[in-house]
Amino acid sequence: MAGPLFRGIRQSWRTTLAAWVFLLPALVLLSLSVLIPALMALVMSFTKTGLDVTEPLVFVGLANLRRLAGDPMFFKVLINTLIYLIGVVPPIVLGSLALAVLLNRSLPGIHFLRGAFYTPVLVSIVVAAIAFRWLYAENGLINGWLSAFLGTDFVPIGFLTNPFLALPAVMLVTLWKGLGYYMVIFLAGLQGIPKELYEAAELDGSDGLRKHLDITLPLLRPYVTLVAVVSSIAATKVFEEVFLMTQGGPADTTRTLVYYVYDQAFAELEISYACTVGLALFLLVLLLTAVRLTFAGDQGLL
């Protein structure tokens, strides 16, 4: 009895050890690129330091946190980030779901359409930002079309220089880049729904939009939660679009949390304070992740 039990325990230990050996390279890379820098940033948020890493860290306690609590620019960029999140996430969820429903059909050329809607995902964000910046320019394509349509009295619109239009203009780039990506997630969920359910619903008189309300949305609830939270986290960390298109202007209306971290670290050389702002960003992302785990963790889409 003891022999088989001992062999079973030994085999279990061998399996566990083999698993850890295979995981070790990934864990080392993850530690060097994510865990250790994150820990260092946490420590530096309670110190005062500059770019010279050879200088000893000076512990200042909660001074950076007190500065953060009294920093009006921090609250401005926090509000900008939340506005960005609210302006991007609902259109992405609804738009990508609508696209997935429309493209979840067996029609001639449907694969070409799916590829066409996914193409923006493959475009570099640098290329996309430069292209949209040219489209938005006062002598760009959009103003050219409007001028041709409205006549010579048309005054060119400064999409990226108007404080009320700059942030929505940058949001549009994120929407254009993200719709195809999240559409694929919804397509995967839709293709897992048995067609018999829709056929039974049609027999019960549920057709058109009604069948999607009765069947599609309830069964896609885990996917909706996944897309909503992942896109929310991505929206809170937006940086490339802002950096390439507006540099945080005009009048700081497009300055977001990540851009503020970059600005404090590399423009103002306030490394410790940038780490403190980064800590606030981490807590915001952690909150969104907690929402994700709370409302969808039991549905198999972690």
Tab-separated table of C-alpha atoms in Angstrom:
chain	number	residue	atom	x	y	z
A	1	MET	CA	0.000	0.000	0.000
A	2	ALA	CA	2.808	2.369	0.946
A	3	GLY	CA	4.712	1.554	-2.253
A	4	PRO	CA	2.026	2.696	-4.727
A	5	LEU	CA	1.259	5.749	-2.561
A	6	PHE	CA	4.922	6.723	-2.475
A	7	ARG	CA	5.234	6.245	-6.245
A	8	GLY	CA	2.125	8.404	-6.768
A	9	ILE	CA	3.536	11.200	-4.616
A	10	ARG	CA	6.882	10.983	-6.388
A	11	GLN	CA	5.193	11.119	-9.792
A	12	SER	CA	3.171	14.139	-8.688
A	13	TRP	CA	6.338	15.923	-7.571
A	14	ARG	CA	8.040	15.097	-10.885
A	15	THR	CA	5.101	16.495	-12.830
A	16	THR	CA	5.062	19.661	-10.740
A	17	LEU	CA	8.823	20.106	-11.059
A	18	ALA	CA	8.688	19.609	-14.833
A	19	ALA	CA	5.940	22.217	-15.094
A	20	TRP	CA	7.976	24.754	-13.113
A	21	VAL	CA	11.064	24.042	-15.248
A	22	PHE	CA	9.099	24.843	-18.415
A	23	LEU	CA	7.607	27.954	-16.793
A	24	LEU	CA	10.938	29.219	-15.465
A	25	PRO	CA	12.130	31.079	-18.627
A	26	ALA	CA	8.814	32.907	-18.924
A	27	LEU	CA	8.828	33.721	-15.200
A	28	VAL	CA	12.369	35.121	-15.441
A	29	LEU	CA	11.452	37.325	-18.405
A	30	LEU	CA	8.237	38.423	-16.683
A	31	SER	CA	10.120	39.291	-13.520
A	32	LEU	CA	12.810	41.262	-15.335
A	33	SER	CA	10.400	43.168	-17.576
A	34	VAL	CA	7.332	43.628	-15.348
A	35	LEU	CA	7.510	42.532	-11.722
A	36	ILE	CA	10.882	43.978	-10.715
A	37	PRO	CA	10.328	47.348	-12.499
A	38	ALA	CA	6.868	47.577	-10.921
A	39	LEU	CA	8.324	46.940	-7.476
A	40	MET	CA	11.055	49.520	-8.077
A	41	ALA	CA	8.473	52.073	-9.199
A	42	LEU	CA	6.460	51.411	-6.027
A	43	VAL	CA	9.540	51.984	-3.869
A	44	MET	CA	10.534	55.114	-5.806
A	45	SER	CA	7.083	56.645	-5.287
A	46	PHE	CA	8.073	57.060	-1.610
A	47	THR	CA	11.458	58.593	-2.425
A	48	LYS	CA	12.924	61.566	-4.258
A	49	THR	CA	15.183	60.775	-7.179
A	50	GLY	CA	16.111	62.002	-10.643
A	51	LEU	CA	17.377	60.396	-13.820
A	52	ASP	CA	20.769	59.573	-12.294
A	53	VAL	CA	20.240	56.025	-11.036
A	54	THR	CA	23.626	56.073	-9.285
A	55	GLU	CA	22.355	58.603	-6.755
A	56	PRO	CA	21.083	57.111	-3.487
A	57	LEU	CA	17.329	57.170	-2.963
A	58	VAL	CA	16.126	59.750	-0.459
A	59	PHE	CA	13.106	58.504	1.463
A	60	VAL	CA	10.420	61.205	1.699
A	61	GLY	CA	7.513	59.143	3.043
A	62	LEU	CA	4.100	60.288	1.832
A	63	ALA	CA	5.318	63.588	0.378
A	64	ASN	CA	4.670	62.500	-3.209
A	65	LEU	CA	1.187	61.270	-2.301
A	66	ARG	CA	0.397	64.597	-0.619
A	67	ARG	CA	1.656	66.401	-3.707
A	68	LEU	CA	-0.557	64.183	-5.847
A	69	ALA	CA	-3.614	64.941	-3.706
A	70	GLY	CA	-3.034	68.678	-4.151
A	71	ASP	CA	-2.061	68.601	-7.832
A	72	PRO	CA	-4.839	70.179	-9.953
A	73	MET	CA	-3.232	68.894	-13.168
A	74	PHE	CA	-3.486	65.317	-11.898
A	75	PHE	CA	-7.219	65.660	-11.384
A	76	LYS	CA	-7.555	67.305	-14.798
A	77	VAL	CA	-5.797	64.428	-16.557
A	78	LEU	CA	-7.771	61.938	-14.454
A	79	ILE	CA	-11.013	63.536	-15.653
A	80	ASN	CA	-9.706	63.525	-19.232
A	81	THR	CA	-8.901	59.837	-18.902
A	82	LEU	CA	-12.344	59.018	-17.508
A	83	ILE	CA	-14.001	61.026	-20.305
A	84	TYR	CA	-11.886	59.100	-22.785
A	85	LEU	CA	-12.981	55.833	-21.196
A	86	ILE	CA	-16.669	56.787	-21.264
A	87	GLY	CA	-16.437	58.083	-24.822
A	88	VAL	CA	-14.624	55.026	-26.203
A	89	VAL	CA	-15.868	51.923	-24.373
A	90	PRO	CA	-19.650	52.002	-25.086
A	91	PRO	CA	-19.187	52.664	-28.838
A	92	ILE	CA	-16.543	49.927	-29.034
A	93	VAL	CA	-18.737	47.368	-27.254
A	94	LEU	CA	-21.915	48.194	-29.194
A	95	GLY	CA	-20.154	48.769	-32.514
A	96	SER	CA	-18.061	45.600	-32.450
A	97	LEU	CA	-21.082	43.551	-31.330
A	98	ALA	CA	-23.195	44.976	-34.153
A	99	LEU	CA	-20.436	44.252	-36.680
A	100	ALA	CA	-20.079	40.694	-35.397
A	101	VAL	CA	-23.826	40.072	-35.704
A	102	LEU	CA	-23.873	41.474	-39.246
A	103	LEU	CA	-20.845	39.440	-40.326
A	104	ASN	CA	-21.873	36.192	-38.650
A	105	ARG	CA	-23.562	34.999	-41.837
A	106	SER	CA	-22.849	32.537	-44.633
A	107	LEU	CA	-22.841	34.912	-47.585
A	108	PRO	CA	-20.618	35.231	-50.680
A	109	GLY	CA	-17.631	37.435	-49.877
A	110	ILE	CA	-18.268	37.434	-46.110
A	111	HIS	CA	-14.656	36.431	-45.401
A	112	PHE	CA	-13.436	39.420	-47.410
A	113	LEU	CA	-15.673	41.745	-45.364
A	114	ARG	CA	-14.416	40.271	-42.111
A	115	GLY	CA	-10.845	40.789	-43.248
A	116	ALA	CA	-11.606	44.345	-44.343
A	117	PHE	CA	-13.041	45.280	-40.935
A	118	TYR	CA	-10.088	43.621	-39.188
A	119	THR	CA	-7.477	45.422	-41.328
A	120	PRO	CA	-7.256	48.553	-39.080
A	121	VAL	CA	-6.018	46.297	-36.261
A	122	LEU	CA	-2.991	45.412	-38.397
A	123	VAL	CA	-2.154	49.039	-39.162
A	124	SER	CA	0.579	50.508	-36.967
A	125	ILE	CA	-0.721	53.071	-34.493
A	126	VAL	CA	2.012	55.435	-35.729
A	127	VAL	CA	0.737	55.178	-39.305
A	128	ALA	CA	-2.884	55.530	-38.172
A	129	ALA	CA	-2.151	58.606	-36.027
A	130	ILE	CA	-0.199	60.346	-38.805
A	131	ALA	CA	-2.925	59.554	-41.338
A	132	PHE	CA	-5.698	60.883	-39.097
A	133	ARG	CA	-3.647	63.958	-38.226
A	134	TRP	CA	-3.437	64.710	-41.955
A	135	LEU	CA	-7.180	64.071	-42.355
A	136	TYR	CA	-7.934	66.438	-39.458
A	137	ALA	CA	-5.620	69.243	-40.661
A	138	GLU	CA	-7.196	72.547	-41.668
A	139	ASN	CA	-5.975	71.916	-45.217
A	140	GLY	CA	-6.647	68.186	-44.918
A	141	LEU	CA	-9.086	65.880	-46.624
A	142	ILE	CA	-12.057	66.323	-44.257
A	143	ASN	CA	-11.971	70.122	-44.421
A	144	GLY	CA	-11.444	69.853	-48.180
A	145	TRP	CA	-14.611	67.779	-48.548
A	146	LEU	CA	-16.584	70.127	-46.301
A	147	SER	CA	-15.326	73.146	-48.231
A	148	ALA	CA	-16.336	71.572	-51.545
A	149	PHE	CA	-19.769	70.726	-50.167
A	150	LEU	CA	-20.511	73.948	-48.241
A	151	GLY	CA	-18.892	76.461	-50.582
A	152	THR	CA	-16.347	79.234	-50.229
A	153	ASP	CA	-17.897	80.631	-47.021
A	154	PHE	CA	-16.791	77.517	-45.121
A	155	VAL	CA	-14.231	78.166	-42.368
A	156	PRO	CA	-11.836	75.220	-41.871
A	157	ILE	CA	-12.363	73.329	-38.622
A	158	GLY	CA	-9.369	72.824	-36.356
A	159	PHE	CA	-10.190	69.321	-35.167
A	160	LEU	CA	-6.944	68.982	-33.202
A	161	THR	CA	-6.649	72.641	-32.151
A	162	ASN	CA	-10.192	73.152	-30.862
A	163	PRO	CA	-10.411	72.308	-27.120
A	164	PHE	CA	-13.909	70.848	-27.592
A	165	LEU	CA	-13.076	68.711	-30.628
A	166	ALA	CA	-9.533	67.492	-29.934
A	167	LEU	CA	-10.381	64.726	-27.471
A	168	PRO	CA	-13.280	63.280	-29.550
A	169	ALA	CA	-11.015	63.419	-32.612
A	170	VAL	CA	-8.381	61.328	-30.831
A	171	MET	CA	-11.085	58.954	-29.540
A	172	LEU	CA	-12.108	58.252	-33.126
A	173	VAL	CA	-8.661	56.803	-33.870
A	174	THR	CA	-8.982	54.403	-30.929
A	175	LEU	CA	-12.442	53.377	-32.134
A	176	TRP	CA	-11.193	52.839	-35.688
A	177	LYS	CA	-8.309	50.689	-34.449
A	178	GLY	CA	-10.301	48.682	-31.895
A	179	LEU	CA	-13.587	47.764	-33.557
A	180	GLY	CA	-12.160	44.948	-35.680
A	181	TYR	CA	-10.220	43.422	-32.789
A	182	TYR	CA	-13.212	43.168	-30.478
A	183	MET	CA	-15.436	42.117	-33.396
A	184	VAL	CA	-13.373	38.910	-33.658
A	185	ILE	CA	-14.007	38.164	-29.975
A	186	PHE	CA	-17.758	38.539	-30.465
A	187	LEU	CA	-17.630	36.445	-33.642
A	188	ALA	CA	-16.040	33.632	-31.666
A	189	GLY	CA	-18.862	33.829	-29.149
A	190	LEU	CA	-21.584	33.997	-31.811
A	191	GLN	CA	-20.266	30.955	-33.634
A	192	GLY	CA	-20.492	28.991	-30.410
A	193	ILE	CA	-24.252	29.582	-30.118
A	194	PRO	CA	-26.214	26.621	-31.553
A	195	LYS	CA	-28.347	27.560	-34.555
A	196	GLU	CA	-31.127	25.382	-33.156
A	197	LEU	CA	-31.764	28.019	-30.501
A	198	TYR	CA	-32.535	30.643	-33.145
A	199	GLU	CA	-34.721	28.190	-35.064
A	200	ALA	CA	-36.689	27.402	-31.910
A	201	ALA	CA	-37.025	31.125	-31.173
A	202	GLU	CA	-38.416	31.758	-34.648
A	203	LEU	CA	-41.044	29.059	-34.067
A	204	ASP	CA	-42.021	30.889	-30.864
A	205	GLY	CA	-42.403	34.154	-32.793
A	206	SER	CA	-39.080	35.712	-31.740
A	207	ASP	CA	-37.482	37.115	-34.883
A	208	GLY	CA	-35.311	40.008	-36.019
A	209	LEU	CA	-33.985	42.175	-33.231
A	210	ARG	CA	-36.082	40.317	-30.663
A	211	LYS	CA	-34.178	37.054	-31.087
A	212	HIS	CA	-30.904	38.832	-30.431
A	213	LEU	CA	-32.335	40.345	-27.234
A	214	ASP	CA	-33.675	36.954	-26.117
A	215	ILE	CA	-30.771	34.717	-27.159
A	216	THR	CA	-27.675	36.532	-28.390
A	217	LEU	CA	-27.172	39.058	-25.600
A	218	PRO	CA	-27.761	36.654	-22.663
A	219	LEU	CA	-25.404	34.034	-24.122
A	220	LEU	CA	-22.787	36.634	-25.020
A	221	ARG	CA	-22.820	38.225	-21.574
A	222	PRO	CA	-19.327	36.880	-20.658
A	223	TYR	CA	-17.935	38.224	-23.942
A	224	VAL	CA	-19.606	41.605	-23.447
A	225	THR	CA	-18.044	41.835	-19.980
A	226	LEU	CA	-14.658	40.772	-21.327
A	227	VAL	CA	-14.689	43.340	-24.139
A	228	ALA	CA	-15.998	46.098	-21.860
A	229	VAL	CA	-13.316	45.633	-19.223
A	230	VAL	CA	-10.397	44.965	-21.589
A	231	SER	CA	-11.296	48.028	-23.672
A	232	SER	CA	-11.704	50.056	-20.467
A	233	ILE	CA	-8.214	49.107	-19.317
A	234	ALA	CA	-6.826	49.940	-22.759
A	235	ALA	CA	-8.609	53.320	-22.727
A	236	THR	CA	-7.131	54.246	-19.343
A	237	LYS	CA	-3.645	53.508	-20.698
A	238	VAL	CA	-3.984	55.431	-23.974
A	239	PHE	CA	-0.746	57.156	-24.917
A	240	GLU	CA	0.346	56.749	-28.555
A	241	GLU	CA	-2.627	58.558	-30.072
A	242	VAL	CA	-2.196	61.525	-27.738
A	243	PHE	CA	1.578	61.685	-28.128
A	244	LEU	CA	1.519	61.503	-31.922
A	245	MET	CA	-1.498	63.728	-32.595
A	246	THR	CA	-1.825	66.463	-29.962
A	247	GLN	CA	1.031	66.232	-27.422
A	248	GLY	CA	-1.627	66.715	-24.732
A	249	GLY	CA	-2.999	69.962	-26.181
A	250	PRO	CA	-4.764	72.183	-26.813
A	251	ALA	CA	-4.841	73.598	-23.285
A	252	ASP	CA	-4.236	70.119	-21.795
A	253	THR	CA	-7.643	68.899	-22.994
A	254	THR	CA	-6.164	65.652	-24.370
A	255	ARG	CA	-3.559	65.085	-21.663
A	256	THR	CA	-4.211	61.646	-20.123
A	257	LEU	CA	-2.757	59.803	-17.140
A	258	VAL	CA	-0.132	57.860	-19.081
A	259	TYR	CA	0.910	60.961	-21.004
A	260	TYR	CA	1.181	62.824	-17.682
A	261	VAL	CA	3.456	60.067	-16.359
A	262	TYR	CA	5.628	60.413	-19.468
A	263	ASP	CA	5.648	64.208	-19.202
A	264	GLN	CA	6.657	64.205	-15.531
A	265	ALA	CA	9.356	61.584	-16.034
A	266	PHE	CA	11.027	62.733	-19.258
A	267	ALA	CA	10.108	66.407	-19.611
A	268	GLU	CA	10.093	67.564	-15.976
A	269	LEU	CA	12.586	64.873	-14.818
A	270	GLU	CA	10.375	64.208	-11.770
A	271	ILE	CA	10.934	60.452	-11.734
A	272	SER	CA	9.597	59.836	-8.240
A	273	TYR	CA	6.452	61.850	-8.822
A	274	ALA	CA	5.928	60.099	-12.162
A	275	CYS	CA	6.070	56.791	-10.283
A	276	THR	CA	3.429	58.115	-7.881
A	277	VAL	CA	1.131	59.039	-10.773
A	278	GLY	CA	1.826	55.610	-12.220
A	279	LEU	CA	0.776	54.087	-8.902
A	280	ALA	CA	-2.551	55.910	-9.161
A	281	LEU	CA	-2.946	54.559	-12.703
A	282	PHE	CA	-2.173	51.066	-11.436
A	283	LEU	CA	-4.883	51.353	-8.797
A	284	LEU	CA	-7.380	52.487	-11.431
A	285	VAL	CA	-6.529	49.527	-13.682
A	286	LEU	CA	-6.656	47.214	-10.655
A	287	LEU	CA	-10.158	48.479	-9.896
A	288	LEU	CA	-11.308	47.744	-13.446
A	289	THR	CA	-9.733	44.276	-13.248
A	290	ALA	CA	-11.509	43.611	-9.953
A	291	VAL	CA	-14.804	44.543	-11.606
A	292	ARG	CA	-13.970	42.101	-14.393
A	293	LEU	CA	-13.256	39.244	-11.982
A	294	THR	CA	-16.293	40.028	-9.831
A	295	PHE	CA	-18.902	40.102	-12.593
A	296	ALA	CA	-17.481	37.571	-15.064
A	297	GLY	CA	-15.003	35.373	-13.253
A	298	ASP	CA	-17.583	32.628	-12.749
A	299	GLN	CA	-18.490	32.474	-16.429
A	300	GLY	CA	-15.319	30.880	-17.738
A	301	LEU	CA	-13.782	33.881	-19.534
A	302	LEU	CA	-10.998	34.973	-17.249
